[in-house]
Short mmCIF file of C-alpha atoms in Angstrom, two decimals:
data_model
loop_
_atom_site.label_atom_id
_atom_site.label_comp_id
_atom_site.label_asym_id
_atom_site.label_seq_id
_atom_site.Cartn_x
_atom_site.Cartn_y
_atom_site.Cartn_z
CA LEU A 73 0.00 0.00 0.00
CA ASN A 74 3.08 2.27 0.00
CA LEU A 75 2.39 3.35 3.60
CA GLN A 76 5.17 5.15 5.40
CA VAL A 77 5.39 6.13 9.05
CA THR A 78 7.16 9.34 9.98
CA SER A 79 8.42 9.55 13.54
CA ILE A 80 8.16 13.03 14.98
CA THR A 81 10.11 13.73 18.14
CA ARG A 82 10.86 16.78 20.21
CA LYS A 83 14.65 17.19 20.20
CA SER A 84 15.07 19.99 22.69
CA ARG A 85 13.99 20.66 26.22
CA LYS A 86 10.36 21.55 26.77
CA TYR A 87 9.73 25.30 26.91
CA SER A 88 8.76 26.59 30.36
CA THR A 89 7.74 30.08 31.43
CA TYR A 90 8.05 29.22 35.11
CA LYS A 91 10.87 31.21 36.74
CA GLY A 92 9.81 30.86 40.34
CA LYS A 93 7.74 33.39 42.22
CA VAL A 94 8.37 36.81 40.70
CA GLY A 95 5.04 38.47 41.47
CA LYS A 96 1.57 37.73 42.77
CA ILE A 97 0.27 34.14 42.63
CA ALA A 98 -3.49 34.13 42.08
CA PRO A 99 -5.73 31.41 43.53
CA ASN A 100 -6.88 28.61 41.24
CA ARG A 101 -10.47 29.78 40.70
CA ILE A 102 -11.09 27.41 37.78
CA ASN A 103 -10.02 24.32 39.75
CA ARG A 104 -10.39 22.14 36.62
CA ARG A 105 -13.99 23.33 36.02
CA PHE A 106 -13.18 24.08 32.40
CA HIS A 107 -16.69 24.26 30.96
CA THR A 108 -19.09 27.18 31.12
CA ASN A 109 -22.43 27.87 29.44
CA VAL A 110 -21.56 31.56 29.10
CA PRO A 111 -19.44 32.73 26.12
CA HIS A 112 -16.36 34.77 27.06
CA GLN A 113 -16.77 34.16 30.81
CA LYS A 114 -13.80 31.83 31.37
CA ILE A 115 -10.67 32.52 29.32
CA THR A 116 -7.46 30.52 29.51
CA THR A 117 -4.00 31.33 28.21
CA ASP A 118 -0.48 29.96 28.15
CA THR A 119 2.72 30.43 26.19
CA THR A 120 4.29 28.01 23.75
CA GLU A 121 7.42 28.18 21.64
CA PHE A 122 7.94 27.62 17.91
CA LYS A 123 11.40 27.38 16.34
CA TYR A 124 12.27 28.50 12.84
CA TYR A 125 15.51 28.84 10.92
CA GLU A 126 17.06 31.88 9.27
CA VAL A 127 20.10 31.86 7.03
CA ASP A 128 22.42 34.84 7.59
CA LYS A 129 24.56 36.60 4.96
CA THR A 130 27.40 34.11 5.43
CA GLY A 131 25.09 31.15 4.76
CA LYS A 132 25.01 30.02 8.39
CA MET A 133 21.64 28.71 9.59
CA ASN A 134 20.49 30.19 12.92
CA ILE A 135 17.69 28.90 15.13
CA LYS A 136 15.19 31.62 16.08
CA LYS A 137 12.08 31.42 18.27
CA LEU A 138 8.53 32.72 18.08
CA TYR A 139 6.31 32.65 21.18
CA LEU A 140 2.53 32.28 20.98
CA ASP A 141 0.20 33.51 23.76
CA PRO A 142 -3.36 32.78 22.61
CA PHE A 143 -6.52 33.34 24.64
CA MET A 144 -9.06 30.49 24.54
CA ASP A 145 -12.73 30.76 25.49
CA MET A 146 -13.62 27.75 27.67
CA PHE A 147 -17.22 27.98 26.45
CA ASN A 148 -16.44 26.63 22.96
CA LEU A 149 -12.63 26.24 22.94
CA GLU A 150 -12.34 29.05 20.39
CA ILE A 151 -9.09 30.96 20.17
CA ILE A 152 -10.19 34.56 20.59
CA SER A 153 -6.54 35.60 20.65
CA TYR A 154 -6.05 39.31 21.26
CA GLU A 155 -9.54 40.42 20.34
CA LYS A 156 -11.51 42.32 22.93
CA THR A 157 -15.01 41.07 23.60
CA GLU A 158 -17.80 43.07 25.21
CA ASP A 159 -20.61 40.52 25.31
CA CYS A 160 -20.23 38.79 28.72
CA ARG A 161 -22.78 39.81 31.35
CA TYR A 162 -20.82 38.04 34.11
CA ARG A 163 -17.45 38.78 35.67
CA ARG A 164 -14.75 37.08 33.64
CA THR A 165 -11.96 34.80 34.80
CA PHE A 166 -8.58 34.62 33.05
CA HIS A 167 -6.81 31.34 33.87
CA SER A 168 -3.13 30.59 33.26
CA ASP A 169 -0.19 28.69 34.62
CA ARG A 170 2.32 30.40 36.92
CA GLY A 171 4.54 31.70 34.11
CA TRP A 172 6.49 34.81 35.05
CA ALA A 173 4.53 37.04 32.64
CA TYR A 174 1.23 36.19 34.33
CA GLN A 175 2.65 37.07 37.78
CA MET A 176 3.72 40.58 36.80
CA ASN A 177 2.09 43.39 38.75
CA ALA A 178 1.11 45.24 35.57
CA TYR A 179 -0.73 42.15 34.26
CA SER A 180 -2.58 41.61 37.56
CA ARG A 181 -3.46 45.32 37.86
CA THR A 182 -4.84 45.40 34.30
CA LEU A 183 -7.08 42.40 35.00
CA LYS A 184 -8.25 43.91 38.30
CA LYS A 185 -8.90 47.32 36.69
CA ASN A 186 -11.12 45.60 34.10
CA ARG A 187 -12.96 43.62 36.81
CA ILE A 188 -11.53 40.29 35.63
CA PHE A 189 -10.73 37.53 38.14
CA GLN A 190 -7.23 36.11 37.81
CA SER A 191 -6.78 32.37 38.26
CA MET A 192 -3.59 30.29 38.18
CA SER A 193 -2.96 26.59 38.12
CA ARG A 194 -0.92 24.91 40.81
CA LYS A 195 2.86 24.84 40.39
CA GLY A 196 3.98 22.15 37.95
CA ASN A 197 0.48 20.79 37.34
CA CYS A 198 -0.27 20.81 33.59
CA TYR A 199 -3.69 19.23 34.20
CA ASP A 200 -4.89 22.46 35.83
CA ASN A 201 -4.60 24.16 32.41
CA SER A 202 -5.21 21.08 30.26
CA VAL A 203 -7.59 22.93 27.93
CA MET A 204 -4.77 25.15 26.66
CA GLU A 205 -2.12 22.40 26.81
CA ASN A 206 -4.40 20.18 24.69
CA PHE A 207 -4.78 22.93 22.09
CA PHE A 208 -0.99 23.38 21.88
CA GLY A 209 -0.53 19.62 21.44
CA ILE A 210 -3.13 19.41 18.65
CA MET A 211 -1.80 22.52 16.92
CA LYS A 212 1.82 21.40 16.97
CA GLN A 213 0.91 17.88 15.80
CA GLU A 214 -1.20 19.17 12.90
CA MET A 215 0.92 22.09 11.63
CA TYR A 216 4.34 22.22 13.24
CA TYR A 217 6.02 18.88 13.97
CA GLY A 218 7.68 17.54 10.85
CA ALA A 219 7.66 20.94 9.10
CA LEU A 220 10.55 23.37 8.76
CA TYR A 221 9.99 27.10 8.75
CA TYR A 222 12.65 29.47 7.43
CA SER A 223 11.46 32.86 8.65
CA TYR A 224 9.44 34.56 11.35
CA GLU A 225 6.82 35.53 8.75
CA GLU A 226 6.53 31.95 7.50
CA VAL A 227 5.85 30.45 10.94
CA LYS A 228 3.59 33.39 11.93
CA ASP A 229 1.55 32.91 8.73
CA ALA A 230 1.25 29.16 9.40
CA ILE A 231 0.01 29.87 12.95
CA ASP A 232 -2.52 32.47 11.72
CA LYS A 233 -3.86 30.04 9.10
CA TYR A 234 -4.06 27.20 11.59
CA ILE A 235 -5.96 29.23 14.19
CA THR A 236 -8.45 30.34 11.52
CA TYR A 237 -8.88 26.69 10.46
CA TYR A 238 -9.18 25.54 14.08
CA ASN A 239 -11.81 28.15 14.96
CA GLU A 240 -13.90 28.03 11.79
CA ARG A 241 -13.59 24.54 10.29
CA ARG A 242 -12.11 21.99 12.73
CA ILE A 243 -15.07 20.14 14.24
CA LYS A 244 -15.07 18.69 17.75
CA GLN A 245 -17.14 15.83 19.12
CA LYS A 246 -17.43 17.70 22.45
CA LEU A 247 -19.17 20.56 20.58
CA GLY A 248 -21.71 18.32 18.84
CA TRP A 249 -19.52 17.96 15.73
CA LYS A 250 -19.39 21.73 15.21
CA SER A 251 -16.42 24.05 14.94
CA PRO A 252 -15.89 26.45 17.87
CA VAL A 253 -17.32 29.39 15.89
CA GLU A 254 -20.34 27.35 14.71
CA TYR A 255 -20.98 26.25 18.28
CA ARG A 256 -20.86 29.83 19.62
CA LEU A 257 -23.12 31.19 16.86
CA THR A 258 -25.64 28.36 17.41
CA ALA A 259 -25.67 28.96 21.18
CA ILE A 260 -26.15 32.72 20.78
CA ALA A 261 -29.02 32.20 18.32
CA ALA A 262 -30.81 29.80 20.70
#
């Protein structure tokens, strides 16, 4: 049948944003209650790393890195990214791991100023943010592992295209075989 298996492995250490306690640690308000019936009420985020290669003027190939910090709505698992939403009647909760960026005073103050609860997973417990970790795993398996990118723009474009595909066309059994956007639009219309 001319079938061929390609083994895809991670060759470098796993990326971690945890640098110890550098700011305020928020309580875990989500406590693995990842589902909500209210769009834009519970938002989760995390950071992941993508490597790409650039060739300099001498012909030497250099490894560069791009970091992705998407925001996911726990209502329908849609990546709402950096868009601002105004349609939640309830106080929102932003959930993350304990990465240094999420502990910064400016980040916490901005959430508080906008009346958004901050929630953080327990130290070293990936299951407390499994919704976001699952998305990163699916995304990297479907568009990153096994591919080589040769510029920042190339990997950024691949990420943009994948998130559009994921939100608008990738169906999920958990959402009644609808895409995240279809699910949200159906729920709002009901």
